[in-house]
mmCIF file of C-alpha atoms in Angstrom:
data_model
loop_
_atom_site.group_PDB
_atom_site.id
_atom_site.type_symbol
_atom_site.label_atom_id
_atom_site.label_comp_id
_atom_site.label_asym_id
_atom_site.label_seq_id
_atom_site.Cartn_x
_atom_site.Cartn_y
_atom_site.Cartn_z
ATOM 1 C CA MET A 1 0.000 0.000 0.000
ATOM 2 C CA THR A 2 1.432 3.331 -1.041
ATOM 3 C CA ASN A 3 1.158 6.344 1.256
ATOM 4 C CA THR A 4 1.090 9.650 -0.635
ATOM 5 C CA ALA A 5 0.668 11.891 2.366
ATOM 6 C CA PRO A 6 4.374 12.625 2.828
ATOM 7 C CA THR A 7 4.680 13.626 -0.821
ATOM 8 C CA GLU A 8 1.691 15.936 -0.574
ATOM 9 C CA TYR A 9 3.066 17.393 2.660
ATOM 10 C CA ARG A 10 6.460 18.012 1.139
ATOM 11 C CA HIS A 11 4.848 19.667 -1.862
ATOM 12 C CA SER A 12 2.759 21.865 0.404
ATOM 13 C CA ALA A 13 5.790 22.805 2.527
ATOM 14 C CA SER A 14 7.799 23.640 -0.597
ATOM 15 C CA LEU A 15 5.004 25.808 -1.892
ATOM 16 C CA THR A 16 4.687 27.577 1.443
ATOM 17 C CA SER A 17 8.453 28.165 1.511
ATOM 18 C CA SER A 18 8.368 29.655 -1.970
ATOM 19 C CA VAL A 19 5.541 31.979 -0.998
ATOM 20 C CA ASP A 20 7.434 33.073 2.127
ATOM 21 C CA ASP A 21 10.601 33.711 0.103
ATOM 22 C CA ALA A 22 8.653 35.754 -2.412
ATOM 23 C CA SER A 23 6.977 37.825 0.282
ATOM 24 C CA ALA A 24 10.320 38.297 2.036
ATOM 25 C CA ALA A 25 11.751 39.618 -1.210
ATOM 26 C CA LEU A 26 8.906 42.156 -1.340
ATOM 27 C CA ASP A 27 9.091 43.014 2.359
ATOM 28 C CA PRO A 28 12.166 41.686 4.260
ATOM 29 C CA ALA A 29 10.364 42.182 7.572
ATOM 30 C CA ASP A 30 7.742 39.545 6.676
ATOM 31 C CA ALA A 31 10.306 36.782 7.205
ATOM 32 C CA LEU A 32 10.956 37.817 10.792
ATOM 33 C CA SER A 33 10.022 35.495 13.601
ATOM 34 C CA ALA A 34 7.237 36.359 15.992
ATOM 35 C CA ARG A 35 9.814 37.363 18.595
ATOM 36 C CA ASP A 36 11.566 39.775 16.208
ATOM 37 C CA ARG A 37 8.457 41.397 14.794
ATOM 38 C CA HIS A 38 7.766 43.377 17.954
ATOM 39 C CA PRO A 39 11.085 45.340 18.014
ATOM 40 C CA TRP A 40 10.791 45.943 14.281
ATOM 41 C CA ALA A 41 7.217 47.222 14.673
ATOM 42 C CA LEU A 42 8.415 49.488 17.495
ATOM 43 C CA PHE A 43 11.114 50.919 15.225
ATOM 44 C CA THR A 44 8.821 51.452 12.236
ATOM 45 C CA ASP A 45 6.108 53.064 14.382
ATOM 46 C CA TRP A 46 8.666 55.418 15.930
ATOM 47 C CA CYS A 47 10.038 56.369 12.495
ATOM 48 C CA ALA A 48 6.519 57.014 11.192
ATOM 49 C CA ALA A 49 5.720 59.186 14.198
ATOM 50 C CA PHE A 50 8.798 61.383 13.758
ATOM 51 C CA GLY A 51 8.961 61.318 9.959
ATOM 52 C CA HIS A 52 12.148 59.252 9.563
ATOM 53 C CA GLN A 53 12.897 56.889 6.714
ATOM 54 C CA VAL A 54 12.789 53.206 7.655
ATOM 55 C CA LEU A 55 14.593 51.568 4.714
ATOM 56 C CA PRO A 56 17.361 52.443 4.481
ATOM 57 C CA ALA A 57 17.640 53.905 7.957
ATOM 58 C CA ASP A 58 20.324 56.454 8.706
ATOM 59 C CA PRO A 59 22.630 55.524 11.626
ATOM 60 C CA ARG A 60 21.700 58.800 13.291
ATOM 61 C CA THR A 61 18.030 57.797 13.082
ATOM 62 C CA VAL A 62 18.800 54.484 14.753
ATOM 63 C CA ALA A 63 20.836 56.279 17.422
ATOM 64 C CA ALA A 64 17.918 58.625 18.106
ATOM 65 C CA PHE A 65 15.566 55.632 18.311
ATOM 66 C CA VAL A 66 17.784 53.916 20.883
ATOM 67 C CA HIS A 67 18.030 57.114 22.899
ATOM 68 C CA ALA A 68 14.267 57.732 22.790
ATOM 69 C CA ASN A 69 13.391 54.175 23.822
ATOM 70 C CA PRO A 70 15.573 53.306 26.835
ATOM 71 C CA ALA A 71 15.920 49.660 27.792
ATOM 72 C CA ALA A 72 18.452 47.184 29.073
ATOM 73 C CA ALA A 73 21.617 46.758 27.036
ATOM 74 C CA ALA A 74 20.612 43.251 25.962
ATOM 75 C CA THR A 75 17.233 44.528 24.752
ATOM 76 C CA GLN A 76 18.833 47.345 22.785
ATOM 77 C CA ARG A 77 21.262 44.932 21.164
ATOM 78 C CA ARG A 78 18.337 42.721 20.206
ATOM 79 C CA ARG A 79 16.581 45.661 18.595
ATOM 80 C CA LEU A 80 19.684 46.569 16.622
ATOM 81 C CA THR A 81 20.116 42.976 15.513
ATOM 82 C CA VAL A 82 16.589 42.954 14.114
ATOM 83 C CA ILE A 83 17.109 46.285 12.341
ATOM 84 C CA ASN A 84 20.394 45.057 10.862
ATOM 85 C CA THR A 85 18.798 41.784 9.769
ATOM 86 C CA VAL A 86 16.006 43.507 7.856
ATOM 87 C CA HIS A 87 18.471 45.808 6.125
ATOM 88 C CA THR A 88 20.770 42.926 5.220
ATOM 89 C CA ARG A 89 17.905 40.899 3.713
ATOM 90 C CA ALA A 90 16.924 43.951 1.686
ATOM 91 C CA GLY A 91 20.479 44.277 0.367
ATOM 92 C CA LEU A 92 21.119 47.451 2.347
ATOM 93 C CA PRO A 93 23.999 48.311 4.690
ATOM 94 C CA PRO A 94 23.135 47.575 8.335
ATOM 95 C CA PRO A 95 22.947 50.916 10.193
ATOM 96 C CA GLY A 96 23.446 49.330 13.599
ATOM 97 C CA ARG A 97 27.094 48.582 12.860
ATOM 98 C CA SER A 98 28.136 52.204 12.537
ATOM 99 C CA GLU A 99 30.585 53.739 14.978
ATOM 100 C CA THR A 100 27.851 56.015 16.333
ATOM 101 C CA ILE A 101 25.757 53.064 17.463
ATOM 102 C CA ARG A 102 28.747 51.177 18.855
ATOM 103 C CA GLN A 103 29.656 54.077 21.112
ATOM 104 C CA LEU A 104 26.034 54.528 22.132
ATOM 105 C CA LEU A 105 25.708 50.965 23.474
ATOM 106 C CA ASP A 106 29.244 50.262 24.651
ATOM 107 C CA THR A 107 29.793 52.342 27.774
ATOM 108 C CA ALA A 108 33.402 51.226 28.239
ATOM 109 C CA ARG A 109 34.246 52.022 24.628
ATOM 110 C CA ARG A 110 32.610 55.421 24.909
ATOM 111 C CA ALA A 111 34.595 56.239 28.039
ATOM 112 C CA ARG A 112 37.838 55.054 26.449
ATOM 113 C CA LEU A 113 37.295 57.172 23.332
ATOM 114 C CA ALA A 114 36.424 60.178 25.476
ATOM 115 C CA GLU A 115 39.784 59.884 27.239
ATOM 116 C CA ILE A 116 41.605 59.451 23.923
ATOM 117 C CA THR A 117 39.836 62.511 22.546
ATOM 118 C CA ARG A 118 40.830 64.578 25.569
ATOM 119 C CA ILE A 119 44.510 63.681 25.157
ATOM 120 C CA VAL A 120 44.456 64.165 21.382
ATOM 121 C CA ALA A 121 42.983 67.643 21.827
ATOM 122 C CA GLN A 122 46.019 68.527 23.961
ATOM 123 C CA ARG A 123 48.604 66.889 21.691
ATOM 124 C CA ILE A 124 47.580 68.101 18.229
ATOM 125 C CA PRO A 125 48.317 71.836 18.705
ATOM 126 C CA ALA A 126 51.893 70.961 19.734
ATOM 127 C CA ILE A 127 52.605 68.776 16.681
ATOM 128 C CA PRO A 128 54.541 70.745 14.012
ATOM 129 C CA VAL A 129 53.288 71.100 10.452
ATOM 130 C CA THR A 130 56.357 72.896 9.098
ATOM 131 C CA GLY A 131 60.049 72.081 9.008
ATOM 132 C CA TRP A 132 61.898 69.171 7.510
ATOM 133 C CA PRO A 133 61.074 66.415 8.153
ATOM 134 C CA GLN A 134 59.106 67.316 11.294
ATOM 135 C CA GLY A 135 56.300 68.895 9.273
ATOM 136 C CA LEU A 136 55.907 65.796 7.112
ATOM 137 C CA PHE A 137 55.585 63.457 10.091
ATOM 138 C CA GLY A 138 53.450 65.976 11.965
ATOM 139 C CA ARG A 139 50.845 66.384 9.247
ATOM 140 C CA ARG A 140 50.415 62.643 8.855
ATOM 141 C CA ASP A 141 50.328 61.942 12.596
ATOM 142 C CA ARG A 142 47.743 64.674 13.236
ATOM 143 C CA LEU A 143 45.345 63.020 10.797
ATOM 144 C CA ILE A 144 45.974 59.604 12.351
ATOM 145 C CA LEU A 145 45.141 60.952 15.808
ATOM 146 C CA VAL A 146 41.902 62.554 14.610
ATOM 147 C CA LEU A 147 40.812 59.301 12.960
ATOM 148 C CA ALA A 148 41.653 57.323 16.110
ATOM 149 C CA ALA A 149 39.716 59.780 18.274
ATOM 150 C CA ALA A 150 36.726 59.345 15.943
ATOM 151 C CA GLY A 151 36.634 55.665 16.878
ATOM 152 C CA LEU A 152 38.274 54.038 13.870
ATOM 153 C CA GLY A 153 40.377 50.995 14.686
ATOM 154 C CA PHE A 154 44.048 50.745 13.780
ATOM 155 C CA THR A 155 43.421 48.192 11.035
ATOM 156 C CA ARG A 156 40.687 50.261 9.446
ATOM 157 C CA ILE A 157 42.824 53.400 9.581
ATOM 158 C CA GLY A 158 45.641 51.609 7.786
ATOM 159 C CA ARG A 159 43.249 50.381 5.076
ATOM 160 C CA LEU A 160 41.813 53.799 4.264
ATOM 161 C CA ARG A 161 42.296 54.986 0.691
ATOM 162 C CA ARG A 162 42.708 58.521 -0.508
ATOM 163 C CA GLY A 163 39.231 58.445 -2.038
ATOM 164 C CA ASP A 164 37.658 57.425 1.272
ATOM 165 C CA LEU A 165 37.966 60.966 2.677
ATOM 166 C CA ALA A 166 36.151 63.944 1.233
ATOM 167 C CA ILE A 167 35.136 67.432 2.292
ATOM 168 C CA VAL A 168 31.336 67.666 2.065
ATOM 169 C CA ASP A 169 29.495 70.819 3.128
ATOM 170 C CA GLY A 170 32.540 72.078 4.987
ATOM 171 C CA ALA A 171 33.083 68.862 6.943
ATOM 172 C CA VAL A 172 35.368 65.868 6.491
ATOM 173 C CA GLN A 173 33.508 62.623 5.900
ATOM 174 C CA VAL A 174 35.122 59.192 5.987
ATOM 175 C CA ASP A 175 33.845 56.171 4.090
ATOM 176 C CA THR A 176 34.465 53.432 6.653
ATOM 177 C CA GLY A 177 33.742 50.591 4.250
ATOM 178 C CA ASP A 178 30.238 49.683 5.462
ATOM 179 C CA ASP A 179 28.455 52.118 3.108
ATOM 180 C CA HIS A 180 28.150 54.662 5.916
ATOM 181 C CA ARG A 181 30.149 57.866 6.205
ATOM 182 C CA LEU A 182 31.640 59.010 9.482
ATOM 183 C CA ASP A 183 31.578 62.747 10.073
ATOM 184 C CA LEU A 184 34.695 64.161 11.730
ATOM 185 C CA VAL A 185 33.177 67.509 12.674
ATOM 186 C CA THR A 186 33.076 66.754 16.401
ATOM 187 C CA ALA A 187 35.841 64.143 16.478
ATOM 188 C CA VAL A 188 38.163 66.322 18.591
ATOM 189 C CA PRO A 189 36.780 69.447 20.319
ATOM 190 C CA GLY A 190 38.847 72.509 19.535
ATOM 191 C CA VAL A 191 40.523 70.919 16.504
ATOM 192 C CA ASP A 192 39.450 71.639 12.933
ATOM 193 C CA PRO A 193 39.413 68.286 11.081
ATOM 194 C CA VAL A 194 39.192 70.073 7.733
ATOM 195 C CA ALA A 195 42.476 71.885 8.367
ATOM 196 C CA VAL A 196 44.119 68.674 9.591
ATOM 197 C CA TYR A 197 42.992 66.782 6.498
ATOM 198 C CA ARG A 198 43.977 69.604 4.132
ATOM 199 C CA ASP A 199 47.489 69.715 5.600
ATOM 200 C CA TRP A 200 48.105 66.055 4.748
ATOM 201 C CA ALA A 201 46.191 66.183 1.457
ATOM 202 C CA ALA A 202 48.397 69.113 0.431
ATOM 203 C CA ILE A 203 51.470 66.909 0.895
ATOM 204 C CA GLN A 204 50.004 64.173 -1.284
ATOM 205 C CA SER A 205 48.865 66.701 -3.880
ATOM 206 C CA PHE A 206 52.362 68.205 -3.976
ATOM 207 C CA LEU A 207 53.964 64.771 -4.445
ATOM 208 C CA ASP A 208 51.471 64.002 -7.217
ATOM 209 C CA GLU A 209 52.823 66.979 -9.136
ATOM 210 C CA TYR A 210 56.436 66.996 -7.938
ATOM 211 C CA PRO A 211 57.545 63.502 -6.807
ATOM 212 C CA ASN A 212 60.783 64.827 -5.350
ATOM 213 C CA THR A 213 61.752 64.780 -1.686
ATOM 214 C CA ARG A 214 64.080 67.766 -2.039
ATOM 215 C CA LEU A 215 61.303 69.933 -3.475
ATOM 216 C CA LEU A 216 58.939 68.716 -0.761
ATOM 217 C CA ALA A 217 61.452 69.748 1.886
ATOM 218 C CA GLN A 218 61.574 73.245 0.422
ATOM 219 C CA HIS A 219 57.786 73.360 0.224
ATOM 220 C CA LEU A 220 57.508 72.609 3.934
ATOM 221 C CA THR A 221 59.713 75.606 4.647
ATOM 222 C CA GLU A 222 57.218 77.735 2.680
ATOM 223 C CA PRO A 223 53.833 76.359 3.840
ATOM 224 C CA ASP A 224 51.864 79.398 2.678
ATOM 225 C CA GLU A 225 51.970 78.274 -0.942
ATOM 226 C CA PRO A 226 48.442 77.213 -1.983
ATOM 227 C CA VAL A 227 48.221 73.571 -3.028
ATOM 228 C CA GLY A 228 45.058 71.783 -4.163
ATOM 229 C CA THR A 229 43.643 68.805 -2.297
ATOM 230 C CA ALA A 230 41.842 67.162 -5.216
ATOM 231 C CA VAL A 231 42.641 63.466 -5.620
ATOM 232 C CA PRO A 232 43.194 62.246 -9.209
ATOM 233 C CA ASP A 233 40.755 59.494 -10.162
ATOM 234 C CA ARG A 234 43.513 56.989 -10.847
ATOM 235 C CA ARG A 235 44.934 57.555 -7.353
ATOM 236 C CA ARG A 236 41.733 57.399 -5.348
ATOM 237 C CA THR A 237 42.544 53.778 -4.486
ATOM 238 C CA TRP A 238 46.060 54.621 -3.290
ATOM 239 C CA PRO A 239 46.706 54.403 0.477
ATOM 240 C CA LEU A 240 45.749 57.467 2.483
ATOM 241 C CA LEU A 241 48.559 57.021 5.024
ATOM 242 C CA THR A 242 52.009 55.885 3.953
ATOM 243 C CA PRO A 243 55.164 55.011 5.906
ATOM 244 C CA ILE A 244 57.937 57.601 6.099
ATOM 245 C CA ASP A 245 61.588 56.819 6.751
ATOM 246 C CA ARG A 246 63.892 58.924 8.915
ATOM 247 C CA TRP A 247 65.019 60.952 5.887
ATOM 248 C CA GLY A 248 61.491 61.906 4.900
ATOM 249 C CA HIS A 249 61.193 59.511 1.972
ATOM 250 C CA THR A 250 57.830 57.928 1.169
ATOM 251 C CA PRO A 251 57.510 54.705 -0.876
ATOM 252 C CA GLU A 252 57.881 55.116 -4.631
ATOM 253 C CA MET A 253 55.128 52.541 -5.144
ATOM 254 C CA PRO A 254 51.859 52.924 -3.198
ATOM 255 C CA ALA A 255 52.233 51.282 0.212
ATOM 256 C CA ALA A 256 49.963 51.619 3.235
ATOM 257 C CA MET A 257 50.901 51.824 6.879
ATOM 258 C CA THR A 258 50.339 48.583 8.737
ATOM 259 C CA ALA A 259 47.956 48.378 11.671
ATOM 260 C CA GLN A 260 50.964 47.882 13.942
ATOM 261 C CA SER A 261 52.620 51.075 12.655
ATOM 262 C CA VAL A 262 49.406 53.028 13.186
ATOM 263 C CA ALA A 263 49.098 51.664 16.726
ATOM 264 C CA VAL A 264 52.715 52.550 17.539
ATOM 265 C CA THR A 265 52.215 56.088 16.222
ATOM 266 C CA VAL A 266 49.025 56.647 18.230
ATOM 267 C CA ARG A 267 50.456 55.238 21.451
ATOM 268 C CA ALA A 268 53.636 57.258 21.088
ATOM 269 C CA HIS A 269 51.585 60.469 21.045
ATOM 270 C CA LEU A 270 49.117 59.416 23.738
ATOM 271 C CA THR A 271 51.362 57.841 26.338
ATOM 272 C CA GLY A 272 54.369 60.131 26.321
ATOM 273 C CA PRO A 273 56.076 63.074 24.650
ATOM 274 C CA ALA A 274 55.588 63.381 20.912
ATOM 275 C CA PRO A 275 58.187 61.556 18.779
ATOM 276 C CA VAL A 276 61.174 63.771 18.032
ATOM 277 C CA HIS A 277 62.429 63.866 14.446
ATOM 278 C CA ARG A 278 65.866 65.334 14.012
ATOM 279 C CA PRO A 279 65.874 68.362 11.682
ATOM 280 C CA LEU A 280 67.618 67.717 8.383
ATOM 281 C CA PRO A 281 69.320 70.285 6.156
ATOM 282 C CA VAL A 282 67.428 71.293 3.051
ATOM 283 C CA ARG A 283 69.469 70.368 -0.002
ATOM 284 C CA MET A 284 70.400 73.051 -2.510
ATOM 285 C CA SER A 285 68.097 73.417 -5.500
ATOM 286 C CA GLN A 286 67.680 75.791 -8.411
ATOM 287 C CA SER A 287 65.443 78.816 -8.072
ATOM 288 C CA ASP A 288 62.792 79.860 -10.579
ATOM 289 C CA GLY A 289 65.089 80.446 -13.552
ATOM 290 C CA ASP A 290 67.534 82.821 -11.831
ATOM 291 C CA GLY A 291 70.338 80.318 -11.317
ATOM 292 C CA TRP A 292 71.254 78.960 -7.933
ATOM 293 C CA ASP A 293 69.555 80.477 -4.962
ATOM 294 C CA GLU A 294 72.054 82.776 -3.230
ATOM 295 C CA SER A 295 70.886 81.636 0.187
ATOM 296 C CA PHE A 296 72.478 78.246 -0.465
ATOM 297 C CA THR A 297 75.847 79.531 -1.830
ATOM 298 C CA GLN A 298 79.036 80.173 0.081
ATOM 299 C CA ASP A 299 82.022 82.308 -0.968
ATOM 300 C CA ILE A 300 85.290 80.365 -1.150
ATOM 301 C CA THR A 301 88.673 82.130 -1.470
ATOM 302 C CA LEU A 302 91.508 80.144 -3.086
ATOM 303 C CA ASP A 303 95.183 80.901 -2.423
ATOM 304 C CA THR A 304 97.343 82.224 -5.261
ATOM 305 C CA GLY A 305 99.265 78.946 -5.774
ATOM 306 C CA TYR A 306 96.204 76.696 -5.972
ATOM 307 C CA TYR A 307 96.150 76.215 -9.739
ATOM 308 C CA GLU A 308 99.966 76.099 -10.130
ATOM 309 C CA ARG A 309 100.195 73.233 -7.649
ATOM 310 C CA GLY A 310 97.477 71.338 -9.469
ATOM 311 C CA VAL A 311 99.182 71.704 -12.860
ATOM 312 C CA ALA A 312 102.542 70.616 -11.411
ATOM 313 C CA ALA A 313 101.018 67.530 -9.795
ATOM 314 C CA ARG A 314 99.395 66.471 -13.044
ATOM 315 C CA HIS A 315 102.619 67.039 -15.006
ATOM 316 C CA ALA A 316 104.614 64.884 -12.564
ATOM 317 C CA ALA A 317 102.019 62.109 -12.741
ATOM 318 C CA GLN A 318 102.166 62.121 -16.526
ATOM 319 C CA GLN A 319 105.961 61.738 -16.486
ATOM 320 C CA ARG A 320 105.802 58.818 -14.078
ATOM 321 C CA LEU A 321 103.163 57.060 -16.150
ATOM 322 C CA ASP A 322 104.765 57.561 -19.585
ATOM 323 C CA ASP A 323 106.428 54.125 -19.557
ATOM 324 C CA ILE A 324 103.423 52.291 -18.065
ATOM 325 C CA THR A 325 102.599 50.692 -21.442
ATOM 326 C CA GLY A 326 106.080 49.170 -21.704
ATOM 327 C CA VAL A 327 105.833 47.766 -18.190
ATOM 328 C CA PHE A 328 102.551 46.034 -19.017
ATOM 329 C CA ASP A 329 104.019 44.577 -22.216
ATOM 330 C CA GLU A 330 106.995 43.129 -20.288
ATOM 331 C CA ILE A 331 104.676 41.569 -17.705
ATOM 332 C CA GLU A 332 102.600 39.967 -20.455
ATOM 333 C CA SER A 333 105.744 38.524 -22.152
ATOM 334 C CA ARG A 334 106.967 37.004 -18.900
ATOM 335 C CA ALA A 335 103.571 35.463 -18.247
ATOM 336 C CA ASP A 336 103.542 33.860 -21.717
ATOM 337 C CA ALA A 337 107.054 32.434 -21.182
ATOM 338 C CA LEU A 338 106.110 30.945 -17.830
ATOM 339 C CA LEU A 339 102.992 29.373 -19.321
ATOM 340 C CA GLU A 340 105.016 27.807 -22.141
ATOM 341 C CA ASP A 341 107.581 26.358 -19.721
ATOM 342 C CA LEU A 342 104.767 24.925 -17.587
ATOM 343 C CA LEU A 343 103.139 23.214 -20.568
ATOM 344 C CA THR A 344 106.495 21.701 -21.629
ATOM 345 C CA LEU A 345 107.066 20.357 -18.116
ATOM 346 C CA LEU A 346 103.604 18.782 -18.005
ATOM 347 C CA ASP A 347 104.141 17.113 -21.404
ATOM 348 C CA GLY A 348 107.433 15.589 -20.163
ATOM 349 C CA VAL A 349 105.836 14.154 -17.027
ATOM 350 C CA ALA A 350 102.962 12.649 -19.004
ATOM 351 C CA GLY A 351 105.395 10.983 -21.478
ATOM 352 C CA ALA A 352 107.520 9.410 -18.733
ATOM 353 C CA SER A 353 104.455 7.767 -17.146
ATOM 354 C CA ASP A 354 103.275 6.002 -20.358
ATOM 355 C CA PRO A 355 103.572 2.127 -20.214
ATOM 356 C CA VAL A 356 106.347 0.469 -22.312
ATOM 357 C CA ASP A 357 105.645 -2.765 -24.314
ATOM 358 C CA ALA A 358 107.805 -5.799 -23.352
ATOM 359 C CA PRO A 359 110.217 -7.198 -26.084
#
């Protein structure tokens, strides 16, 4: 006897699953479990009441929702998980993973970043932006400190590309890689992130046009020269932060700072006095078409017998080296004679060792 019930049941379950998948594609929230539908309904009702967009939700909207609906930390995390799940199913970036939300829920992290921000606000004004190579290191380190105070991890800071930062409406915004932009306006109180970013972007813009360390050193002694901060399209994927050696050289090929290097730089500024970079002399270069810059020249007075002594020394050397060709010829002849004698001796030894036939 054949039982067809399981087949019919499987067919019905498959059909139901297809219908659920189709409805989930139309509305990602429909696939939520009964337990998750309540926090999602709470979020959508709150957004409707205050006129906020639900999909996609801005991280600041989610932060305001969390603040307006206080609850235990576990409950808030559950709400964020549901919001992130719906966004992920809809193919949208999850807003609950932004740095704003992380600081809102993680009290220890928020306190730690507040302390870092306080120290960074004290350190940045003392970091030089001029001089060689102090200004080069200073401009890069100032930007690193601002990014760290904004909550970006060392690994993420090292992975930033030049195209990830942009000035929008007078503020620096950072693309953190999760389709959300982090605003640096209030990263460090009392510090202008736009000025900090422009200082480093000016260095990169200068090297784009003049890839020469000597010219860069001179530029840092004249920081008032206007330099654009636009990033060429073909270099938007180049690393934002690059290593610098003790002489002020940056890599010829694009190379990013490692997370360990970023961490060492941040800790050096936060835990003790700022790193000291020994000033280096600026090498002499040509001015704008007027010959050598007089500020780099030095008057030298030669004694009256300088040239006479030089001519006499060269004349004596020529006399001593006149017969050098004959000496080389004699050495070559002696070497040939020795080689011939050696070959004759070897032939004699080989002939004496040959076996002799018996009579």
